[in-house]
Amino acid sequence: MVLEDPAEESELLPSYNLSAQEYEDLEQARGALVDEELRDVPDPSQNQDAGLQGKKEALLNGVCCSLIQGGTFTDAGNATRQELLELCQAVAEQEPEFVLKVALYTRQELNIRSTANFLLALSAWLPPCRPHLRRYFCRAVRLPSDWIEVAKIYQSLAVSSRKIAPYPSCLRRSLADSFKLFDEYQLAKYNTRKQRCKSDPRKQRRIQKPPSDLLIAKWSKCLSLAKADVTQLVAESSPAQKENKPKDHFSLKKLVRWLHLKEPAYDIMCLLGR
């Protein structure tokens, strides 16, 4: 076996300098090279952020101008409602909590009650916004009338054959939490006699019978008019019959029963008349 000289073997091996300064210089050079190569590559997150920012601004503009066209948000054909619905759906796909922030801003800063209530009901209807609803609901709903209107608007959003559409758990809990913040004076003010389903029989109009043919003939003779003209005048002057309006299922008393509220016990017992 032939042994090699250690001196000759060391000459064959390359020499490395592993000093810290040269290593840092090498890393800086590599970083500069990578930055130069990726400088012209577009960042997709920037385009996404720009698109989301545009949707947010459009939503704020729509909320600020929501009172110009008028109408009610319970009407499915309302143009303002349809516009805000599409904008909220687009924003909720990327940042759902922003819809609730706009609702709170609309109620506290802009004092637009109907639009704020619509955004709250819409947040309960959109699944991405539901986890954030309870945190903003109580601060945005200040009056029992707002409380009732949110339930009405959600009914118009949730297409259902039932009298009252089933509410998601987040909306039920939010309504229960906000109801506890109302005092007895607020509840008494908005719990009117009509909402308690009580009517005064003395104010009910009696059904007026149409005039007889003999009376119409007498009037036509006195007025020197034909019977057809007198009949038309009588029909125009008679009060129009009340149309059969659909029954309103949204009142403090009915919603308390529907939501099975138990607290505060005294206020609930007063509303239910017990």
PDB file of C-alpha atoms in Angstrom:
ATOM      1  CA  MET A   1       0.000   0.000   0.000  1.00  0.00           C
ATOM      2  CA  VAL A   2       1.435   3.351  -1.086  1.00  0.00           C
ATOM      3  CA  LEU A   3       0.959   6.271   1.308  1.00  0.00           C
ATOM      4  CA  GLU A   4       0.546   9.728  -0.179  1.00  0.00           C
ATOM      5  CA  ASP A   5       2.383  12.680   1.181  1.00  0.00           C
ATOM      6  CA  PRO A   6       0.062  14.940   3.271  1.00  0.00           C
ATOM      7  CA  ALA A   7       1.661  18.021   1.724  1.00  0.00           C
ATOM      8  CA  GLU A   8       0.787  16.875  -1.794  1.00  0.00           C
ATOM      9  CA  GLU A   9      -2.791  16.019  -0.716  1.00  0.00           C
ATOM     10  CA  SER A  10      -3.330  19.526   0.743  1.00  0.00           C
ATOM     11  CA  GLU A  11      -2.306  21.069  -2.574  1.00  0.00           C
ATOM     12  CA  LEU A  12      -5.115  19.209  -4.359  1.00  0.00           C
ATOM     13  CA  LEU A  13      -7.866  20.548  -2.037  1.00  0.00           C
ATOM     14  CA  PRO A  14      -9.346  24.021  -2.802  1.00  0.00           C
ATOM     15  CA  SER A  15      -9.020  26.697  -0.149  1.00  0.00           C
ATOM     16  CA  TYR A  16     -12.164  28.476   1.188  1.00  0.00           C
ATOM     17  CA  ASN A  17     -12.378  31.707   3.125  1.00  0.00           C
ATOM     18  CA  LEU A  18     -15.424  31.555   5.438  1.00  0.00           C
ATOM     19  CA  SER A  19     -15.071  34.931   7.102  1.00  0.00           C
ATOM     20  CA  ALA A  20     -18.266  36.680   8.208  1.00  0.00           C
ATOM     21  CA  GLN A  21     -17.607  39.801   6.144  1.00  0.00           C
ATOM     22  CA  GLU A  22     -17.369  37.962   2.847  1.00  0.00           C
ATOM     23  CA  TYR A  23     -20.492  35.923   3.681  1.00  0.00           C
ATOM     24  CA  GLU A  24     -22.502  39.076   4.325  1.00  0.00           C
ATOM     25  CA  ASP A  25     -21.249  40.638   1.108  1.00  0.00           C
ATOM     26  CA  LEU A  26     -22.310  37.518  -0.776  1.00  0.00           C
ATOM     27  CA  GLU A  27     -25.817  37.590   0.727  1.00  0.00           C
ATOM     28  CA  GLN A  28     -26.222  41.270  -0.110  1.00  0.00           C
ATOM     29  CA  ALA A  29     -25.189  40.636  -3.695  1.00  0.00           C
ATOM     30  CA  ARG A  30     -27.669  37.784  -4.002  1.00  0.00           C
ATOM     31  CA  GLY A  31     -30.453  39.924  -2.494  1.00  0.00           C
ATOM     32  CA  ALA A  32     -29.736  42.793  -4.864  1.00  0.00           C
ATOM     33  CA  LEU A  33     -29.792  40.404  -7.817  1.00  0.00           C
ATOM     34  CA  VAL A  34     -33.148  38.947  -6.773  1.00  0.00           C
ATOM     35  CA  ASP A  35     -34.658  42.406  -6.240  1.00  0.00           C
ATOM     36  CA  GLU A  36     -33.481  43.505  -9.664  1.00  0.00           C
ATOM     37  CA  GLU A  37     -34.995  40.436 -11.304  1.00  0.00           C
ATOM     38  CA  LEU A  38     -38.362  40.788  -9.528  1.00  0.00           C
ATOM     39  CA  ARG A  39     -38.615  44.536  -9.895  1.00  0.00           C
ATOM     40  CA  ASP A  40     -40.652  44.391 -13.072  1.00  0.00           C
ATOM     41  CA  VAL A  41     -42.906  41.505 -11.952  1.00  0.00           C
ATOM     42  CA  PRO A  42     -46.426  42.861 -11.093  1.00  0.00           C
ATOM     43  CA  ASP A  43     -47.728  42.198  -7.580  1.00  0.00           C
ATOM     44  CA  PRO A  44     -51.262  40.688  -7.763  1.00  0.00           C
ATOM     45  CA  SER A  45     -52.053  41.812  -4.213  1.00  0.00           C
ATOM     46  CA  GLN A  46     -51.719  45.464  -5.244  1.00  0.00           C
ATOM     47  CA  ASN A  47     -54.355  45.068  -7.946  1.00  0.00           C
ATOM     48  CA  GLN A  48     -56.614  43.262  -5.497  1.00  0.00           C
ATOM     49  CA  ASP A  49     -56.245  46.004  -2.891  1.00  0.00           C
ATOM     50  CA  ALA A  50     -56.956  48.677  -5.486  1.00  0.00           C
ATOM     51  CA  GLY A  51     -60.123  46.885  -6.603  1.00  0.00           C
ATOM     52  CA  LEU A  52     -61.331  46.481  -3.018  1.00  0.00           C
ATOM     53  CA  GLN A  53     -60.649  50.140  -2.276  1.00  0.00           C
ATOM     54  CA  GLY A  54     -62.753  51.160  -5.263  1.00  0.00           C
ATOM     55  CA  LYS A  55     -65.649  48.999  -4.081  1.00  0.00           C
ATOM     56  CA  LYS A  56     -65.461  50.511  -0.591  1.00  0.00           C
ATOM     57  CA  GLU A  57     -65.565  54.044  -1.963  1.00  0.00           C
ATOM     58  CA  ALA A  58     -68.519  53.166  -4.182  1.00  0.00           C
ATOM     59  CA  LEU A  59     -70.364  51.716  -1.170  1.00  0.00           C
ATOM     60  CA  LEU A  60     -69.760  54.854   0.904  1.00  0.00           C
ATOM     61  CA  ASN A  61     -70.929  57.068  -1.961  1.00  0.00           C
ATOM     62  CA  GLY A  62     -74.055  54.967  -2.370  1.00  0.00           C
ATOM     63  CA  VAL A  63     -74.846  55.180   1.344  1.00  0.00           C
ATOM     64  CA  CYS A  64     -74.393  58.960   1.431  1.00  0.00           C
ATOM     65  CA  CYS A  65     -76.734  59.387  -1.564  1.00  0.00           C
ATOM     66  CA  SER A  66     -79.292  56.799  -0.456  1.00  0.00           C
ATOM     67  CA  LEU A  67     -81.918  59.391   0.531  1.00  0.00           C
ATOM     68  CA  ILE A  68     -81.962  61.187  -2.820  1.00  0.00           C
ATOM     69  CA  GLN A  69     -84.117  58.726  -4.752  1.00  0.00           C
ATOM     70  CA  GLY A  70     -86.375  57.978  -1.789  1.00  0.00           C
ATOM     71  CA  GLY A  71     -88.451  54.849  -1.464  1.00  0.00           C
ATOM     72  CA  THR A  72     -88.401  52.169   1.190  1.00  0.00           C
ATOM     73  CA  PHE A  73     -85.854  49.401   1.566  1.00  0.00           C
ATOM     74  CA  THR A  74     -88.577  46.814   2.085  1.00  0.00           C
ATOM     75  CA  ASP A  75     -89.488  47.227  -1.599  1.00  0.00           C
ATOM     76  CA  ALA A  76     -87.567  44.689  -3.671  1.00  0.00           C
ATOM     77  CA  GLY A  77     -87.819  46.913  -6.748  1.00  0.00           C
ATOM     78  CA  ASN A  78     -86.097  49.890  -5.138  1.00  0.00           C
ATOM     79  CA  ALA A  79     -83.102  50.923  -7.265  1.00  0.00           C
ATOM     80  CA  THR A  80     -81.077  52.178  -4.283  1.00  0.00           C
ATOM     81  CA  ARG A  81     -81.622  48.928  -2.450  1.00  0.00           C
ATOM     82  CA  GLN A  82     -80.487  46.886  -5.442  1.00  0.00           C
ATOM     83  CA  GLU A  83     -77.365  49.023  -5.878  1.00  0.00           C
ATOM     84  CA  LEU A  84     -76.342  48.748  -2.218  1.00  0.00           C
ATOM     85  CA  LEU A  85     -77.080  45.033  -2.260  1.00  0.00           C
ATOM     86  CA  GLU A  86     -74.681  44.413  -5.139  1.00  0.00           C
ATOM     87  CA  LEU A  87     -71.949  46.592  -3.598  1.00  0.00           C
ATOM     88  CA  CYS A  88     -72.221  44.895  -0.200  1.00  0.00           C
ATOM     89  CA  GLN A  89     -72.046  41.463  -1.789  1.00  0.00           C
ATOM     90  CA  ALA A  90     -68.870  42.449  -3.634  1.00  0.00           C
ATOM     91  CA  VAL A  91     -67.215  43.905  -0.517  1.00  0.00           C
ATOM     92  CA  ALA A  92     -68.296  41.020   1.731  1.00  0.00           C
ATOM     93  CA  GLU A  93     -66.385  38.533  -0.410  1.00  0.00           C
ATOM     94  CA  GLN A  94     -63.069  40.150   0.619  1.00  0.00           C
ATOM     95  CA  GLU A  95     -63.730  42.144   3.816  1.00  0.00           C
ATOM     96  CA  PRO A  96     -67.151  41.359   5.344  1.00  0.00           C
ATOM     97  CA  GLU A  97     -66.639  43.392   8.528  1.00  0.00           C
ATOM     98  CA  PHE A  98     -66.459  46.600   6.495  1.00  0.00           C
ATOM     99  CA  VAL A  99     -70.204  46.352   5.761  1.00  0.00           C
ATOM    100  CA  LEU A 100     -70.937  46.487   9.505  1.00  0.00           C
ATOM    101  CA  LYS A 101     -68.546  49.405   9.943  1.00  0.00           C
ATOM    102  CA  VAL A 102     -70.421  51.325   7.261  1.00  0.00           C
ATOM    103  CA  ALA A 103     -73.736  50.536   8.979  1.00  0.00           C
ATOM    104  CA  LEU A 104     -72.458  51.917  12.284  1.00  0.00           C
ATOM    105  CA  TYR A 105     -71.014  55.006  10.578  1.00  0.00           C
ATOM    106  CA  THR A 106     -74.290  55.595   8.747  1.00  0.00           C
ATOM    107  CA  ARG A 107     -76.311  55.503  11.970  1.00  0.00           C
ATOM    108  CA  GLN A 108     -74.005  57.429  14.295  1.00  0.00           C
ATOM    109  CA  GLU A 109     -72.392  59.982  11.979  1.00  0.00           C
ATOM    110  CA  LEU A 110     -74.784  60.382   9.045  1.00  0.00           C
ATOM    111  CA  ASN A 111     -77.979  59.765  11.086  1.00  0.00           C
ATOM    112  CA  ILE A 112     -79.586  57.875   8.195  1.00  0.00           C
ATOM    113  CA  ARG A 113     -81.694  55.355  10.054  1.00  0.00           C
ATOM    114  CA  SER A 114     -83.317  53.485   7.176  1.00  0.00           C
ATOM    115  CA  THR A 115     -80.043  52.859   5.333  1.00  0.00           C
ATOM    116  CA  ALA A 116     -78.289  51.714   8.503  1.00  0.00           C
ATOM    117  CA  ASN A 117     -81.123  49.307   9.275  1.00  0.00           C
ATOM    118  CA  PHE A 118     -80.944  47.943   5.742  1.00  0.00           C
ATOM    119  CA  LEU A 119     -77.212  47.299   6.056  1.00  0.00           C
ATOM    120  CA  LEU A 120     -77.768  45.484   9.362  1.00  0.00           C
ATOM    121  CA  ALA A 121     -80.485  43.286   7.884  1.00  0.00           C
ATOM    122  CA  LEU A 122     -78.333  42.648   4.825  1.00  0.00           C
ATOM    123  CA  SER A 123     -75.398  41.659   7.047  1.00  0.00           C
ATOM    124  CA  ALA A 124     -77.622  39.086   8.723  1.00  0.00           C
ATOM    125  CA  TRP A 125     -78.605  37.788   5.294  1.00  0.00           C
ATOM    126  CA  LEU A 126     -75.046  37.549   3.880  1.00  0.00           C
ATOM    127  CA  PRO A 127     -73.214  34.532   5.405  1.00  0.00           C
ATOM    128  CA  PRO A 128     -69.722  36.164   5.418  1.00  0.00           C
ATOM    129  CA  CYS A 129     -71.010  39.087   7.538  1.00  0.00           C
ATOM    130  CA  ARG A 130     -72.882  37.049  10.147  1.00  0.00           C
ATOM    131  CA  PRO A 131     -69.917  36.456  12.528  1.00  0.00           C
ATOM    132  CA  HIS A 132     -69.482  40.244  12.932  1.00  0.00           C
ATOM    133  CA  LEU A 133     -73.153  41.236  13.294  1.00  0.00           C
ATOM    134  CA  ARG A 134     -73.504  40.926  17.054  1.00  0.00           C
ATOM    135  CA  ARG A 135     -70.601  43.277  17.817  1.00  0.00           C
ATOM    136  CA  TYR A 136     -72.088  46.187  15.857  1.00  0.00           C
ATOM    137  CA  PHE A 137     -75.836  45.624  16.182  1.00  0.00           C
ATOM    138  CA  CYS A 138     -76.491  47.114  19.626  1.00  0.00           C
ATOM    139  CA  ARG A 139     -74.599  50.327  18.858  1.00  0.00           C
ATOM    140  CA  ALA A 140     -76.402  50.844  15.552  1.00  0.00           C
ATOM    141  CA  VAL A 141     -79.942  50.084  16.802  1.00  0.00           C
ATOM    142  CA  ARG A 142     -81.026  52.806  19.216  1.00  0.00           C
ATOM    143  CA  LEU A 143     -84.826  52.854  19.027  1.00  0.00           C
ATOM    144  CA  PRO A 144     -87.542  50.184  19.062  1.00  0.00           C
ATOM    145  CA  SER A 145     -88.621  51.431  15.631  1.00  0.00           C
ATOM    146  CA  ASP A 146     -85.147  50.558  14.283  1.00  0.00           C
ATOM    147  CA  TRP A 147     -85.458  47.165  15.965  1.00  0.00           C
ATOM    148  CA  ILE A 148     -88.730  46.464  14.157  1.00  0.00           C
ATOM    149  CA  GLU A 149     -87.510  47.829  10.810  1.00  0.00           C
ATOM    150  CA  VAL A 150     -84.489  45.511  10.751  1.00  0.00           C
ATOM    151  CA  ALA A 151     -86.842  42.549  11.140  1.00  0.00           C
ATOM    152  CA  LYS A 152     -89.075  43.863   8.333  1.00  0.00           C
ATOM    153  CA  ILE A 153     -86.194  44.386   5.922  1.00  0.00           C
ATOM    154  CA  TYR A 154     -84.760  40.951   6.636  1.00  0.00           C
ATOM    155  CA  GLN A 155     -88.181  39.474   5.858  1.00  0.00           C
ATOM    156  CA  SER A 156     -88.128  41.199   2.460  1.00  0.00           C
ATOM    157  CA  LEU A 157     -84.618  39.852   1.769  1.00  0.00           C
ATOM    158  CA  ALA A 158     -85.334  36.277   2.820  1.00  0.00           C
ATOM    159  CA  VAL A 159     -87.892  34.976   0.348  1.00  0.00           C
ATOM    160  CA  SER A 160     -90.116  32.629   2.295  1.00  0.00           C
ATOM    161  CA  SER A 161     -93.685  31.419   2.054  1.00  0.00           C
ATOM    162  CA  ARG A 162     -94.048  31.633   5.824  1.00  0.00           C
ATOM    163  CA  LYS A 163     -95.482  34.677   7.572  1.00  0.00           C
ATOM    164  CA  ILE A 164     -92.130  35.375   9.222  1.00  0.00           C
ATOM    165  CA  ALA A 165     -88.949  33.968   7.720  1.00  0.00           C
ATOM    166  CA  PRO A 166     -86.707  31.968  10.067  1.00  0.00           C
ATOM    167  CA  TYR A 167     -83.949  34.158  11.453  1.00  0.00           C
ATOM    168  CA  PRO A 168     -80.303  33.062  11.733  1.00  0.00           C
ATOM    169  CA  SER A 169     -78.940  32.652  15.236  1.00  0.00           C
ATOM    170  CA  CYS A 170     -76.755  35.760  14.952  1.00  0.00           C
ATOM    171  CA  LEU A 171     -79.797  37.951  14.231  1.00  0.00           C
ATOM    172  CA  ARG A 172     -81.831  36.348  17.020  1.00  0.00           C
ATOM    173  CA  ARG A 173     -79.097  36.973  19.566  1.00  0.00           C
ATOM    174  CA  SER A 174     -78.523  40.507  18.325  1.00  0.00           C
ATOM    175  CA  LEU A 175     -82.217  41.350  18.596  1.00  0.00           C
ATOM    176  CA  ALA A 176     -82.340  39.859  22.091  1.00  0.00           C
ATOM    177  CA  ASP A 177     -79.272  41.831  23.209  1.00  0.00           C
ATOM    178  CA  SER A 178     -80.524  45.145  21.843  1.00  0.00           C
ATOM    179  CA  PHE A 179     -83.997  44.667  23.342  1.00  0.00           C
ATOM    180  CA  LYS A 180     -82.474  44.660  26.834  1.00  0.00           C
ATOM    181  CA  LEU A 181     -81.125  48.183  26.256  1.00  0.00           C
ATOM    182  CA  PHE A 182     -84.573  49.754  25.730  1.00  0.00           C
ATOM    183  CA  ASP A 183     -86.205  51.375  28.745  1.00  0.00           C
ATOM    184  CA  GLU A 184     -89.886  51.189  29.593  1.00  0.00           C
ATOM    185  CA  TYR A 185     -90.594  54.683  28.256  1.00  0.00           C
ATOM    186  CA  GLN A 186     -89.255  53.818  24.801  1.00  0.00           C
ATOM    187  CA  LEU A 187     -91.236  50.596  24.720  1.00  0.00           C
ATOM    188  CA  ALA A 188     -94.417  52.380  25.819  1.00  0.00           C
ATOM    189  CA  LYS A 189     -93.986  55.038  23.125  1.00  0.00           C
ATOM    190  CA  TYR A 190     -93.650  52.586  20.253  1.00  0.00           C
ATOM    191  CA  ASN A 191     -96.137  50.025  21.580  1.00  0.00           C
ATOM    192  CA  THR A 192     -99.185  51.864  20.260  1.00  0.00           C
ATOM    193  CA  ARG A 193    -102.779  50.741  20.522  1.00  0.00           C
ATOM    194  CA  LYS A 194    -102.719  49.661  16.888  1.00  0.00           C
ATOM    195  CA  GLN A 195     -99.654  47.495  17.456  1.00  0.00           C
ATOM    196  CA  ARG A 196    -101.390  45.913  20.440  1.00  0.00           C
ATOM    197  CA  CYS A 197    -104.076  44.792  17.953  1.00  0.00           C
ATOM    198  CA  LYS A 198    -106.771  46.809  19.689  1.00  0.00           C
ATOM    199  CA  SER A 199    -109.234  48.987  17.802  1.00  0.00           C
ATOM    200  CA  ASP A 200    -111.792  51.471  19.019  1.00  0.00           C
ATOM    201  CA  PRO A 201    -115.268  50.351  17.891  1.00  0.00           C
ATOM    202  CA  ARG A 202    -116.562  53.917  18.178  1.00  0.00           C
ATOM    203  CA  LYS A 203    -114.208  55.034  15.400  1.00  0.00           C
ATOM    204  CA  GLN A 204    -115.271  52.371  12.960  1.00  0.00           C
ATOM    205  CA  ARG A 205    -117.243  53.846  10.133  1.00  0.00           C
ATOM    206  CA  ARG A 206    -120.641  52.464   9.469  1.00  0.00           C
ATOM    207  CA  ILE A 207    -121.170  50.878   6.090  1.00  0.00           C
ATOM    208  CA  GLN A 208    -123.149  53.355   4.010  1.00  0.00           C
ATOM    209  CA  LYS A 209    -125.844  51.861   1.866  1.00  0.00           C
ATOM    210  CA  PRO A 210    -126.103  53.103  -1.715  1.00  0.00           C
ATOM    211  CA  PRO A 211    -129.066  55.421  -2.375  1.00  0.00           C
ATOM    212  CA  SER A 212    -132.218  53.848  -3.713  1.00  0.00           C
ATOM    213  CA  ASP A 213    -133.535  54.361  -7.243  1.00  0.00           C
ATOM    214  CA  LEU A 214    -136.381  56.495  -5.915  1.00  0.00           C
ATOM    215  CA  LEU A 215    -133.963  58.834  -4.206  1.00  0.00           C
ATOM    216  CA  ILE A 216    -131.774  59.080  -7.314  1.00  0.00           C
ATOM    217  CA  ALA A 217    -134.847  59.936  -9.409  1.00  0.00           C
ATOM    218  CA  LYS A 218    -135.772  62.666  -6.943  1.00  0.00           C
ATOM    219  CA  TRP A 219    -132.260  64.135  -7.048  1.00  0.00           C
ATOM    220  CA  SER A 220    -132.150  64.056 -10.849  1.00  0.00           C
ATOM    221  CA  LYS A 221    -135.441  65.933 -10.983  1.00  0.00           C
ATOM    222  CA  CYS A 222    -134.256  68.588  -8.543  1.00  0.00           C
ATOM    223  CA  LEU A 223    -130.867  69.033 -10.240  1.00  0.00           C
ATOM    224  CA  SER A 224    -132.217  68.693 -13.789  1.00  0.00           C
ATOM    225  CA  LEU A 225    -129.712  65.959 -14.523  1.00  0.00           C
ATOM    226  CA  ALA A 226    -129.939  62.479 -15.941  1.00  0.00           C
ATOM    227  CA  LYS A 227    -130.010  59.525 -13.566  1.00  0.00           C
ATOM    228  CA  ALA A 228    -126.666  58.266 -14.897  1.00  0.00           C
ATOM    229  CA  ASP A 229    -125.002  61.594 -14.061  1.00  0.00           C
ATOM    230  CA  VAL A 230    -126.457  61.600 -10.556  1.00  0.00           C
ATOM    231  CA  THR A 231    -125.301  58.027  -9.978  1.00  0.00           C
ATOM    232  CA  GLN A 232    -121.793  58.978 -11.082  1.00  0.00           C
ATOM    233  CA  LEU A 233    -121.743  61.979  -8.726  1.00  0.00           C
ATOM    234  CA  VAL A 234    -122.838  59.804  -5.822  1.00  0.00           C
ATOM    235  CA  ALA A 235    -120.128  57.239  -6.583  1.00  0.00           C
ATOM    236  CA  GLU A 236    -117.436  59.928  -6.732  1.00  0.00           C
ATOM    237  CA  SER A 237    -118.509  61.581  -3.479  1.00  0.00           C
ATOM    238  CA  SER A 238    -118.841  58.366  -1.473  1.00  0.00           C
ATOM    239  CA  PRO A 239    -115.746  57.379   0.580  1.00  0.00           C
ATOM    240  CA  ALA A 240    -113.672  54.696  -1.037  1.00  0.00           C
ATOM    241  CA  GLN A 241    -113.774  51.336   0.597  1.00  0.00           C
ATOM    242  CA  LYS A 242    -110.667  50.327   2.437  1.00  0.00           C
ATOM    243  CA  GLU A 243    -108.547  47.846   0.601  1.00  0.00           C
ATOM    244  CA  ASN A 244    -107.743  44.601   2.333  1.00  0.00           C
ATOM    245  CA  LYS A 245    -104.142  45.223   3.309  1.00  0.00           C
ATOM    246  CA  PRO A 246    -101.923  42.304   4.207  1.00  0.00           C
ATOM    247  CA  LYS A 247    -101.688  41.699   7.917  1.00  0.00           C
ATOM    248  CA  ASP A 248     -98.654  43.247   9.551  1.00  0.00           C
ATOM    249  CA  HIS A 249     -96.689  40.638  11.466  1.00  0.00           C
ATOM    250  CA  PHE A 250     -94.111  43.056  12.827  1.00  0.00           C
ATOM    251  CA  SER A 251     -94.821  44.731  16.134  1.00  0.00           C
ATOM    252  CA  LEU A 252     -93.100  44.726  19.494  1.00  0.00           C
ATOM    253  CA  LYS A 253     -95.573  42.258  20.932  1.00  0.00           C
ATOM    254  CA  LYS A 254     -95.436  39.832  18.011  1.00  0.00           C
ATOM    255  CA  LEU A 255     -91.652  39.918  17.687  1.00  0.00           C
ATOM    256  CA  VAL A 256     -91.208  39.302  21.413  1.00  0.00           C
ATOM    257  CA  ARG A 257     -93.345  36.198  21.074  1.00  0.00           C
ATOM    258  CA  TRP A 258     -91.630  35.089  17.884  1.00  0.00           C
ATOM    259  CA  LEU A 259     -88.136  35.440  19.373  1.00  0.00           C
ATOM    260  CA  HIS A 260     -89.175  33.890  22.719  1.00  0.00           C
ATOM    261  CA  LEU A 261     -87.617  36.731  24.684  1.00  0.00           C
ATOM    262  CA  LYS A 262     -87.517  36.407  28.465  1.00  0.00           C
ATOM    263  CA  GLU A 263     -85.481  39.383  29.667  1.00  0.00           C
ATOM    264  CA  PRO A 264     -86.206  41.941  30.985  1.00  0.00           C
ATOM    265  CA  ALA A 265     -89.156  40.096  32.492  1.00  0.00           C
ATOM    266  CA  TYR A 266     -91.102  43.155  33.700  1.00  0.00           C
ATOM    267  CA  ASP A 267     -91.048  44.949  30.337  1.00  0.00           C
ATOM    268  CA  ILE A 268     -91.985  41.792  28.468  1.00  0.00           C
ATOM    269  CA  MET A 269     -94.914  41.089  30.775  1.00  0.00           C
ATOM    270  CA  CYS A 270     -96.146  44.648  30.246  1.00  0.00           C
ATOM    271  CA  LEU A 271     -95.923  44.273  26.465  1.00  0.00           C
ATOM    272  CA  LEU A 272     -97.817  41.002  26.556  1.00  0.00           C
ATOM    273  CA  GLY A 273    -100.460  42.484  28.859  1.00  0.00           C
ATOM    274  CA  ARG A 274     -99.946  40.058  31.714  1.00  0.00           C
TER     275      ARG A 274
END
